[in-house]
Short mmCIF file of C-alpha atoms and ligand atoms in Angstrom, two decimals:
data_model
loop_
_atom_site.label_atom_id
_atom_site.label_comp_id
_atom_site.label_asym_id
_atom_site.label_seq_id
_atom_site.Cartn_x
_atom_site.Cartn_y
_atom_site.Cartn_z
CA MET A 21 86.28 -32.07 -19.60
CA THR A 22 85.83 -35.17 -21.72
CA ASP A 23 82.58 -37.08 -22.24
CA ASP A 24 83.13 -38.96 -18.98
CA GLY A 25 83.89 -35.85 -17.06
CA HIS A 26 87.72 -36.02 -16.64
CA GLY A 27 90.11 -33.10 -16.82
CA PHE A 28 93.37 -33.03 -18.50
CA ALA A 29 95.55 -34.02 -15.52
CA THR A 30 93.34 -36.88 -14.68
CA GLU A 31 93.29 -38.03 -18.38
CA GLN A 32 97.08 -37.93 -18.71
CA VAL A 33 97.52 -40.50 -15.98
CA HIS A 34 94.42 -42.69 -16.38
CA GLY A 35 93.09 -42.14 -19.92
CA GLY A 36 92.82 -45.15 -22.23
CA PHE A 37 94.22 -47.56 -19.52
CA LEU A 38 93.26 -51.16 -20.13
CA PRO A 39 93.55 -53.42 -16.93
CA ASP A 40 96.08 -56.19 -17.22
CA THR A 41 93.67 -59.14 -16.62
CA ALA A 42 96.54 -61.70 -16.55
CA HIS A 43 98.68 -60.09 -13.67
CA GLY A 44 97.05 -56.88 -12.54
CA ALA A 45 100.07 -54.82 -13.46
CA ARG A 46 99.33 -51.11 -12.68
CA VAL A 47 101.75 -49.92 -15.37
CA PRO A 48 101.27 -51.56 -18.80
CA ALA A 49 103.98 -54.06 -19.83
CA ILE A 50 106.56 -53.35 -22.59
CA HIS A 51 105.51 -55.91 -25.23
CA MET A 52 108.86 -56.35 -26.98
CA SER A 53 107.60 -58.90 -29.37
CA SER A 54 107.78 -58.79 -33.14
CA GLY A 55 104.77 -61.08 -33.57
CA PHE A 56 101.79 -62.50 -31.69
CA LEU A 57 100.66 -66.16 -31.44
CA PHE A 58 97.56 -67.35 -33.12
CA ASP A 59 95.55 -70.00 -31.03
CA ASP A 60 94.74 -71.85 -34.14
CA PHE A 61 94.27 -71.90 -37.89
CA GLU A 62 90.91 -70.18 -37.62
CA GLN A 63 92.27 -67.35 -35.49
CA ALA A 64 95.05 -66.66 -37.89
CA ARG A 65 92.61 -66.41 -40.77
CA ASP A 66 90.25 -64.17 -38.83
CA ARG A 67 93.02 -61.74 -37.74
CA PHE A 68 94.13 -61.29 -41.34
CA ALA A 69 90.53 -60.87 -42.36
CA GLY A 70 90.17 -58.21 -39.64
CA THR A 71 87.18 -59.94 -38.12
CA ASP A 72 89.27 -60.65 -35.00
CA ASP A 73 90.90 -57.49 -33.72
CA GLY A 74 93.81 -59.12 -31.95
CA TYR A 75 97.40 -58.43 -32.81
CA THR A 76 99.50 -59.97 -35.54
CA TYR A 77 102.79 -58.22 -36.09
CA THR A 78 104.29 -55.21 -34.45
CA ARG A 79 104.62 -53.13 -37.62
CA LEU A 80 100.83 -53.34 -37.89
CA GLY A 81 100.07 -52.85 -34.17
CA ASN A 82 101.34 -53.54 -30.73
CA PRO A 83 99.62 -53.22 -27.32
CA THR A 84 102.31 -51.05 -25.68
CA ASN A 85 102.02 -48.69 -28.70
CA ALA A 86 98.29 -48.79 -28.75
CA ASP A 87 98.20 -47.69 -25.11
CA VAL A 88 100.01 -44.52 -26.01
CA GLU A 89 97.75 -43.87 -29.03
CA ARG A 90 94.62 -44.15 -26.93
CA ARG A 91 95.97 -41.66 -24.39
CA VAL A 92 97.16 -38.98 -26.82
CA ALA A 93 93.89 -39.26 -28.74
CA LEU A 94 92.04 -38.59 -25.54
CA LEU A 95 94.34 -35.65 -24.68
CA GLU A 96 93.83 -34.13 -28.13
CA ARG A 97 89.93 -34.70 -27.74
CA SER A 98 90.07 -36.76 -30.95
CA PRO A 99 88.82 -40.27 -31.76
CA GLU A 100 92.03 -41.85 -32.96
CA ALA A 101 95.86 -41.53 -33.11
CA ILE A 102 98.65 -43.43 -34.81
CA LEU A 103 102.07 -43.84 -33.08
CA VAL A 104 105.10 -43.86 -35.24
CA GLY A 105 108.89 -43.84 -34.76
CA SER A 106 109.48 -40.05 -34.92
CA GLY A 107 107.87 -36.67 -35.65
CA GLN A 108 109.34 -36.68 -39.15
CA ALA A 109 107.64 -40.06 -39.63
CA ALA A 110 104.35 -38.59 -38.38
CA VAL A 111 104.45 -35.69 -40.77
CA THR A 112 105.37 -38.04 -43.68
CA VAL A 113 102.46 -40.50 -42.85
CA ALA A 114 99.92 -37.75 -42.49
CA LEU A 115 100.96 -36.08 -45.72
CA LEU A 116 101.24 -39.29 -47.78
CA GLY A 117 97.71 -40.23 -46.41
CA LEU A 118 96.28 -37.34 -48.26
CA LEU A 119 98.60 -36.46 -51.22
CA GLU A 120 99.55 -38.10 -54.57
CA ALA A 121 101.50 -36.95 -57.59
CA GLY A 122 100.12 -33.80 -59.08
CA ASP A 123 98.83 -32.38 -55.78
CA HIS A 124 99.56 -29.12 -54.14
CA VAL A 125 100.16 -28.02 -50.50
CA VAL A 126 99.79 -24.65 -48.98
CA SER A 127 102.05 -24.26 -46.05
CA ALA A 128 103.06 -21.65 -43.50
CA ARG A 129 106.73 -20.65 -44.24
CA SER A 130 107.78 -20.66 -40.58
CA ILE A 131 107.53 -24.49 -40.32
CA TYR A 132 110.21 -26.84 -38.90
CA GLU A 133 113.17 -27.21 -41.32
CA GLY A 134 112.77 -30.94 -41.40
CA THR A 135 109.18 -30.63 -42.64
CA LYS A 136 110.22 -27.99 -45.22
CA GLY A 137 112.92 -30.40 -46.51
CA LEU A 138 110.36 -33.15 -46.71
CA LEU A 139 108.20 -31.06 -48.83
CA LEU A 140 110.88 -29.46 -51.03
CA GLN A 141 113.24 -32.41 -51.39
CA ASN A 142 111.21 -35.64 -50.98
CA LEU A 143 107.61 -34.98 -51.84
CA ALA A 144 108.70 -32.59 -54.66
CA ARG A 145 110.43 -35.63 -56.35
CA LEU A 146 107.11 -37.42 -56.11
CA GLY A 147 105.36 -34.70 -58.14
CA ILE A 148 103.84 -32.77 -55.10
CA GLU A 149 104.11 -29.03 -55.20
CA VAL A 150 104.17 -26.54 -52.27
CA ASP A 151 103.57 -22.78 -51.85
CA PHE A 152 104.72 -21.09 -48.66
CA VAL A 153 102.61 -18.26 -47.03
CA ALA A 154 105.18 -15.74 -45.78
CA ASP A 155 102.81 -13.98 -43.30
CA GLN A 156 100.71 -16.64 -41.77
CA ARG A 157 98.44 -14.12 -40.14
CA ASP A 158 97.37 -12.94 -43.68
CA LEU A 159 94.46 -15.19 -44.31
CA ASP A 160 93.97 -13.75 -47.84
CA ALA A 161 97.41 -14.89 -48.64
CA TRP A 162 96.34 -18.52 -47.69
CA ALA A 163 93.29 -18.16 -49.99
CA ARG A 164 95.22 -16.72 -52.82
CA ALA A 165 97.68 -19.69 -52.76
CA VAL A 166 94.84 -22.22 -53.34
CA ARG A 167 94.87 -23.97 -56.77
CA PRO A 168 92.53 -26.62 -58.23
CA ASN A 169 94.97 -29.26 -57.20
CA THR A 170 95.48 -28.06 -53.62
CA LYS A 171 94.81 -30.84 -51.13
CA LEU A 172 95.70 -29.54 -47.81
CA PHE A 173 96.96 -26.55 -45.60
CA PHE A 174 99.92 -27.17 -43.22
CA ALA A 175 101.03 -25.02 -40.35
CA GLU A 176 102.41 -25.33 -36.76
CA THR A 177 100.60 -24.01 -33.65
CA ILE A 178 103.81 -22.67 -32.21
CA PRO A 179 106.59 -22.38 -34.78
CA ASN A 180 110.19 -22.24 -33.71
CA PRO A 181 112.24 -20.22 -33.15
CA LYS A 182 110.10 -17.10 -33.68
CA ASN A 183 107.17 -18.19 -31.42
CA ASP A 184 104.80 -16.78 -34.12
CA VAL A 185 101.52 -18.25 -32.99
CA LEU A 186 99.03 -19.60 -35.50
CA ASP A 187 95.46 -18.30 -35.90
CA ILE A 188 94.10 -21.85 -36.00
CA THR A 189 90.49 -21.00 -36.56
CA GLY A 190 91.28 -18.39 -39.27
CA VAL A 191 93.45 -20.72 -41.27
CA ALA A 192 91.06 -23.69 -40.69
CA ASP A 193 88.20 -21.65 -41.89
CA THR A 194 90.10 -20.55 -45.07
CA ALA A 195 91.14 -24.22 -45.73
CA HIS A 196 87.54 -25.43 -45.42
CA ARG A 197 86.25 -22.77 -47.72
CA ALA A 198 88.79 -24.28 -50.21
CA GLY A 199 87.43 -27.73 -49.53
CA VAL A 200 90.65 -29.01 -47.94
CA PRO A 201 91.73 -30.10 -44.42
CA LEU A 202 94.09 -28.12 -42.10
CA VAL A 203 96.98 -30.36 -40.88
CA VAL A 204 98.82 -28.76 -37.88
CA ASP A 205 101.96 -29.72 -36.06
CA ASN A 206 101.26 -29.27 -32.32
CA THR A 207 104.66 -30.34 -31.15
CA LEU A 208 105.62 -27.20 -29.20
CA ALA A 209 102.22 -26.43 -27.71
CA THR A 210 101.23 -30.06 -26.73
CA PRO A 211 97.46 -30.60 -26.02
CA TYR A 212 97.95 -29.06 -22.58
CA LEU A 213 98.41 -25.63 -24.08
CA VAL A 214 95.97 -26.01 -27.08
CA ARG A 215 93.97 -28.63 -28.68
CA PRO A 216 93.88 -27.59 -32.32
CA VAL A 217 90.91 -29.84 -33.31
CA GLU A 218 88.77 -27.80 -30.90
CA HIS A 219 89.68 -24.74 -32.93
CA GLY A 220 88.90 -26.30 -36.45
CA ALA A 221 92.06 -28.20 -37.34
CA ASP A 222 91.46 -31.59 -38.93
CA VAL A 223 94.63 -33.61 -38.45
CA VAL A 224 97.29 -33.00 -35.79
CA VAL A 225 100.76 -34.24 -35.85
CA HIS A 226 103.41 -34.49 -33.06
CA SER A 227 107.03 -35.07 -32.60
CA ALA A 228 106.61 -36.94 -29.29
CA SER A 229 110.40 -36.66 -28.87
CA LYS A 230 109.92 -33.22 -27.35
CA PHE A 231 107.50 -32.09 -24.59
CA LEU A 232 105.31 -35.19 -24.76
CA SER A 233 108.32 -37.21 -23.61
CA GLY A 234 110.13 -34.45 -21.80
CA HIS A 235 112.96 -36.78 -20.81
CA GLY A 236 114.86 -36.54 -24.05
CA ALA A 237 115.55 -40.24 -23.94
CA GLY A 238 113.71 -41.42 -27.10
CA LEU A 239 112.13 -40.46 -30.35
CA GLY A 240 108.52 -40.86 -31.24
CA GLY A 241 105.74 -39.17 -33.34
CA LEU A 242 101.89 -39.18 -33.60
CA VAL A 243 99.21 -38.57 -36.24
CA VAL A 244 95.99 -37.59 -34.56
CA ASP A 245 92.78 -37.54 -36.63
CA GLY A 246 90.06 -35.15 -35.34
CA GLY A 247 87.50 -37.24 -37.30
CA ARG A 248 85.53 -34.16 -38.36
CA PHE A 249 86.55 -33.65 -42.05
CA ASP A 250 83.86 -34.90 -44.32
CA TRP A 251 85.86 -36.78 -47.04
CA SER A 252 82.65 -37.92 -48.73
CA ARG A 253 81.90 -34.32 -49.77
CA HIS A 254 84.98 -34.19 -51.83
CA LEU A 255 84.61 -37.29 -54.08
CA GLU A 256 87.32 -36.42 -56.66
CA ARG A 257 89.70 -34.49 -54.48
CA PHE A 258 90.19 -37.48 -52.10
CA ALA A 259 89.55 -40.28 -54.62
CA HIS A 260 91.77 -42.71 -52.74
CA LEU A 261 89.22 -42.51 -49.82
CA THR A 262 85.99 -42.21 -51.77
CA THR A 263 86.32 -44.75 -54.69
CA PRO A 264 86.03 -48.56 -54.55
CA ASP A 265 89.15 -50.28 -53.30
CA ARG A 266 89.99 -53.86 -54.08
CA ALA A 267 91.46 -54.31 -50.65
CA LEU A 268 87.99 -53.57 -49.21
CA GLY A 269 86.09 -55.83 -51.44
CA GLY A 270 85.10 -53.05 -53.77
CA GLN A 271 83.98 -50.67 -50.94
CA SER A 272 85.59 -47.27 -50.47
CA TYR A 273 87.35 -46.16 -47.22
CA VAL A 274 84.55 -43.82 -46.62
CA GLU A 275 81.90 -46.47 -47.20
CA ARG A 276 83.58 -48.92 -44.84
CA TYR A 277 84.95 -46.53 -42.23
CA GLY A 278 83.02 -43.35 -42.44
CA SER A 279 84.67 -40.52 -40.58
CA ARG A 280 87.68 -42.80 -39.77
CA ALA A 281 88.43 -43.21 -43.50
CA PHE A 282 91.64 -41.11 -43.42
CA VAL A 283 93.14 -42.48 -40.20
CA VAL A 284 92.48 -46.10 -41.26
CA TYR A 285 94.08 -45.39 -44.57
CA ALA A 286 97.08 -43.65 -43.02
CA ARG A 287 97.58 -46.55 -40.66
CA ASP A 288 96.85 -49.56 -42.93
CA VAL A 289 98.04 -48.30 -46.23
CA VAL A 290 100.81 -45.65 -45.43
CA ALA A 291 102.31 -46.38 -42.03
CA SER A 292 102.19 -50.14 -42.28
CA ARG A 293 103.82 -50.09 -45.72
CA ILE A 294 106.44 -47.44 -45.21
CA GLY A 295 107.16 -49.03 -41.81
CA PRO A 296 108.13 -46.19 -39.37
CA SER A 297 107.32 -48.50 -36.54
CA PRO A 298 107.96 -47.35 -33.01
CA SER A 299 109.78 -49.50 -30.65
CA PRO A 300 107.49 -50.58 -27.83
CA PHE A 301 110.31 -49.65 -25.44
CA ASN A 302 110.30 -46.14 -26.76
CA ALA A 303 106.40 -46.07 -26.47
CA PHE A 304 106.78 -47.01 -22.81
CA LEU A 305 109.18 -44.21 -22.18
CA LEU A 306 106.84 -41.74 -23.92
CA ARG A 307 104.02 -43.03 -21.83
CA GLN A 308 105.95 -42.26 -18.57
CA GLY A 309 106.55 -38.77 -19.92
CA ILE A 310 102.95 -38.09 -20.73
CA GLU A 311 101.79 -38.80 -17.28
CA THR A 312 103.47 -35.55 -16.05
CA LEU A 313 102.84 -33.36 -19.09
CA SER A 314 100.62 -30.76 -17.62
CA LEU A 315 103.01 -30.16 -14.63
CA ARG A 316 106.01 -29.94 -16.81
CA VAL A 317 104.53 -27.66 -19.41
CA GLU A 318 103.12 -25.40 -16.73
CA ARG A 319 106.65 -24.94 -15.29
CA HIS A 320 108.29 -24.78 -18.69
CA SER A 321 105.82 -22.00 -19.65
CA ALA A 322 106.24 -19.99 -16.43
CA ASN A 323 109.94 -20.23 -16.51
CA ALA A 324 110.04 -19.23 -20.26
CA LEU A 325 107.91 -16.16 -19.67
CA ALA A 326 110.17 -15.19 -16.74
CA VAL A 327 113.34 -15.67 -18.85
CA ALA A 328 111.74 -13.73 -21.86
CA SER A 329 110.79 -10.81 -19.53
CA PHE A 330 114.28 -10.74 -18.09
CA LEU A 331 115.99 -10.76 -21.50
CA GLU A 332 113.75 -8.07 -22.75
CA GLN A 333 115.20 -5.64 -20.12
CA GLN A 334 118.84 -6.38 -21.13
CA PRO A 335 120.70 -3.67 -23.00
CA GLU A 336 122.60 -6.36 -25.08
CA VAL A 337 119.32 -7.84 -26.44
CA THR A 338 117.56 -6.04 -29.32
CA SER A 339 114.40 -8.25 -29.43
CA VAL A 340 112.79 -11.30 -27.78
CA ASP A 341 110.34 -13.43 -29.74
CA HIS A 342 107.98 -14.64 -27.15
CA ALA A 343 104.30 -14.34 -27.75
CA GLY A 344 103.54 -14.11 -24.02
CA LEU A 345 105.24 -10.67 -23.96
CA ALA A 346 102.94 -7.68 -24.63
CA SER A 347 105.60 -6.43 -27.19
CA SER A 348 104.98 -9.47 -29.39
CA PRO A 349 103.00 -9.05 -32.59
CA TYR A 350 101.55 -12.44 -31.83
CA HIS A 351 100.49 -11.51 -28.25
CA ASP A 352 96.77 -11.35 -29.18
CA LEU A 353 96.87 -14.76 -30.79
CA ALA A 354 98.63 -16.22 -27.78
CA GLN A 355 95.96 -14.74 -25.42
CA ARG A 356 93.24 -16.29 -27.71
CA TYR A 357 94.67 -19.67 -28.12
CA LEU A 358 97.31 -20.26 -25.51
CA PRO A 359 95.92 -18.84 -22.21
CA ARG A 360 98.04 -21.22 -20.28
CA GLY A 361 101.31 -20.01 -21.76
CA ALA A 362 102.95 -19.49 -25.13
CA GLY A 363 105.29 -22.37 -24.72
CA SER A 364 108.94 -22.35 -23.77
CA VAL A 365 110.77 -22.41 -27.23
CA PHE A 366 111.64 -18.89 -28.33
CA ALA A 367 114.47 -16.78 -29.60
CA PHE A 368 116.16 -13.59 -28.71
CA THR A 369 118.58 -11.39 -30.61
CA LEU A 370 121.91 -10.05 -29.39
CA ALA A 371 122.99 -6.60 -30.67
CA GLY A 372 126.55 -8.02 -31.19
CA GLY A 373 125.67 -10.45 -34.04
CA GLU A 374 127.42 -13.75 -34.42
CA PRO A 375 130.47 -12.90 -32.24
CA ALA A 376 128.06 -12.12 -29.30
CA ALA A 377 126.00 -15.26 -29.91
CA ARG A 378 129.15 -17.39 -29.99
CA ALA A 379 130.47 -15.91 -26.72
CA PHE A 380 127.07 -16.18 -25.07
CA ILE A 381 126.62 -19.86 -26.12
CA ASP A 382 130.14 -20.83 -25.20
CA ALA A 383 129.81 -19.09 -21.73
CA VAL A 384 126.63 -20.60 -20.38
CA GLU A 385 127.00 -23.57 -18.06
CA LEU A 386 123.54 -24.81 -17.21
CA PHE A 387 122.02 -24.50 -20.66
CA SER A 388 122.77 -27.50 -22.90
CA ARG A 389 124.21 -26.74 -26.21
CA MET A 390 121.92 -29.05 -28.27
CA THR A 391 119.65 -29.31 -31.14
CA HIS A 392 116.48 -30.61 -29.31
CA LEU A 393 113.40 -29.01 -27.86
CA GLY A 394 110.99 -29.58 -25.02
CA ASP A 395 113.50 -31.32 -22.74
CA VAL A 396 113.26 -30.93 -18.93
CA ARG A 397 116.72 -29.38 -19.27
CA SER A 398 117.13 -25.88 -20.79
CA LEU A 399 118.75 -25.94 -24.21
CA VAL A 400 120.47 -23.28 -26.37
CA LEU A 401 121.20 -23.24 -30.12
CA HIS A 402 122.42 -20.73 -32.78
CA PRO A 403 119.88 -21.32 -35.69
CA ALA A 404 121.96 -19.31 -38.41
CA THR A 405 124.94 -21.72 -38.19
CA THR A 406 122.99 -24.95 -37.40
CA THR A 407 119.28 -25.68 -38.17
CA HIS A 408 119.06 -22.82 -40.82
CA ALA A 409 122.73 -23.01 -42.06
CA GLY A 410 121.52 -24.49 -45.32
CA ARG A 411 119.58 -21.31 -46.15
CA THR A 412 121.03 -18.23 -47.75
CA ALA A 413 121.56 -15.09 -45.64
CA SER A 414 118.65 -13.41 -47.38
CA GLU A 415 116.33 -16.44 -46.76
CA ARG A 416 117.36 -16.22 -43.18
CA ALA A 417 116.68 -12.58 -43.07
CA ASP A 418 113.22 -13.17 -44.53
CA LEU A 419 112.51 -15.70 -41.70
CA GLY A 420 113.74 -13.22 -39.09
CA ILE A 421 116.75 -15.34 -38.25
CA GLY A 422 119.73 -12.95 -37.98
CA ASP A 423 123.22 -13.76 -36.98
CA GLY A 424 122.71 -12.52 -33.47
CA LEU A 425 119.59 -14.77 -32.92
CA VAL A 426 119.86 -17.40 -30.17
CA ARG A 427 117.18 -20.00 -29.69
CA LEU A 428 116.20 -21.25 -26.23
CA SER A 429 114.10 -24.21 -25.06
CA ILE A 430 113.51 -23.43 -21.51
CA GLY A 431 113.43 -26.33 -19.03
CA ILE A 432 111.90 -27.01 -15.62
CA GLU A 433 115.01 -25.92 -13.56
CA ASP A 434 114.83 -23.20 -10.75
CA VAL A 435 114.36 -20.01 -12.78
CA ALA A 436 116.82 -18.07 -10.62
CA ASP A 437 119.57 -20.54 -11.66
CA LEU A 438 118.62 -20.07 -15.33
CA LEU A 439 118.74 -16.35 -15.01
CA ARG A 440 122.17 -16.44 -13.32
CA ASP A 441 123.47 -18.62 -16.20
CA LEU A 442 122.03 -16.20 -18.86
CA GLU A 443 123.74 -13.37 -16.93
CA ARG A 444 127.06 -15.33 -17.53
CA GLY A 445 126.26 -15.50 -21.18
CA LEU A 446 125.32 -11.86 -21.52
CA ALA A 447 128.54 -10.89 -19.77
CA ALA A 448 130.55 -12.81 -22.22
CA ALA A 449 128.62 -11.27 -25.10
CA ARG A 450 129.27 -7.80 -23.63
CA ALA A 451 132.97 -8.59 -23.39
CA VAL A 452 133.18 -9.32 -27.13
CA THR A 453 131.14 -6.46 -28.32
CA GLY A 454 133.11 -4.02 -26.07
CA ARG A 455 130.04 -2.59 -24.41
CA GLU A 456 130.16 -1.16 -20.92
CA ALA A 457 129.65 -3.75 -18.34
CA ARG A 458 126.38 -3.22 -16.53
CA PRO A 459 126.16 -3.75 -12.79
CA ALA A 460 125.01 -7.28 -12.10
CA PRO A 461 121.16 -6.96 -11.69
CA ALA A 462 121.01 -9.34 -8.75
CA SER A 463 117.85 -7.78 -7.26
CA GLU A 464 116.27 -8.07 -10.67
CA VAL A 465 117.02 -11.64 -10.93
CA ALA A 466 115.70 -12.32 -7.49
CA SER A 467 112.41 -10.46 -8.04
CA LEU A 468 111.77 -12.22 -11.32
CA ALA A 469 112.41 -15.56 -9.84
CA HIS A 470 109.69 -14.80 -7.27
CA THR A 471 107.09 -14.29 -10.00
CA VAL A 472 107.49 -18.04 -10.98
CA PRO A 473 105.09 -20.36 -9.17
CA GLN A 474 107.24 -23.10 -7.64
CA GLY A 475 104.35 -25.42 -7.00
CA HIS A 476 100.68 -24.75 -7.08
CA VAL A 477 97.41 -26.43 -7.53
CA VAL A 478 96.33 -26.96 -11.21
CA VAL A 479 92.87 -25.82 -11.75
CA GLU A 480 91.44 -27.43 -14.88
CA GLU A 481 89.53 -25.10 -17.14
CA VAL A 482 88.60 -26.58 -20.46
C1 PLP B 30 111.45 -32.08 -33.75
C2 PLP B 30 110.27 -31.64 -34.62
C3 PLP B 30 109.80 -32.44 -35.60
C4 PLP B 30 110.55 -33.74 -36.08
O1 PLP B 30 110.48 -34.71 -35.10
P1 PLP B 30 111.38 -35.79 -34.72
O2 PLP B 30 110.90 -36.57 -33.67
O3 PLP B 30 112.78 -35.24 -34.50
O4 PLP B 30 111.47 -36.63 -36.09
C5 PLP B 30 108.71 -31.98 -36.43
N1 PLP B 30 108.04 -30.87 -36.13
C6 PLP B 30 108.50 -30.07 -35.07
C7 PLP B 30 107.77 -28.87 -34.82
C8 PLP B 30 109.56 -30.38 -34.30
O5 PLP B 30 109.94 -29.60 -33.38
#
């Protein structure tokens, strides 16, 4: 429940809505306008001075984009969010809002390859260092990696492809003991499965291109500030927020904006200068997706668990990385943080290695061969030769990404159809690895399909 008593499903369709006083449109307009008119000389001056909070120019703010920002902030139970053009832009804005040359980041190792590249190739050239924690469950390892110049911890709530769920509170407490915020990427969980700020995280980033949109029709990203980290307690560590700034007439961001200091700086000084502005058209598409988020994620999660359980029983499959399974080393964390489901992006490993993975991927018909996640359609990819092809075999082995590993993003289709398609893939994998064909487990497929709710009432429990 939020302060005014609304549950998640209500908030996702009503939250942050501002009535259209001019025309009464029920769905907010797409404001495809680079700039906004000033009534007169005075208003132009006031808008630039910030004493009139109307719009000026879309890179700095746009009503369609602001509508999505309000809604996602509410869903994450946070005061404020910034919409940007992609998930990569969101991570970049969040990190550049906190880091400068000479700083250090402690990050989970299992993060998205694009974020890893940002840290190792882009931010490294700006003089920012990073250490990766190999086993993110080892809180002592996080603490040991801290240095005097450490400025933040970074992790993902549900990393891909291994579904190795984060101990949000454990890592947040460790960060706070070191005097730094925890920034988490909540893309694969969405606020429907977990709201990291409620478990101690300080800043949440999203690729809105994935589940938040769901339709796979446009990119987007968000930086969400929980507003709880007390920047004023760390005067030297976050000097850009705590020391007088000429742009603020000699005040600091903390003096002027209090708990909003980081998000205002990230919006006004980072996002508006670097310029990863979202198109209002994409913001509109994203908004349409968010309105059905809980329904989709519920179906995604139920389908994924059914698929994971099915795969775990197949002789061609040596392991299934899904934290919803009792066999997962992350099952306890999933039960603690993700009671509604451990998401729908996970991997499984075929005994037959790359030839089996190739045969499997080429044989499926319903699954889309794609590098994308969180689409309403089911997707399949071979990480070793695509997303992780730039890593050495031993780096991939360290990450648990073998040649037989296949990544799935389970959609919202009828699960019986998905299981039949996977059967087709497994039969092809069997053929190339020369294993004995196993009788088609039709009854198994049917009974698993029945375990998936095909439409039931959502009871909100927050
Ligand atoms: C896709 C993704 C990103 C990058 O988002 P884009 O919208 O593709 O820029 C960042 N983090 C995670 C976890 C992702 O899955």
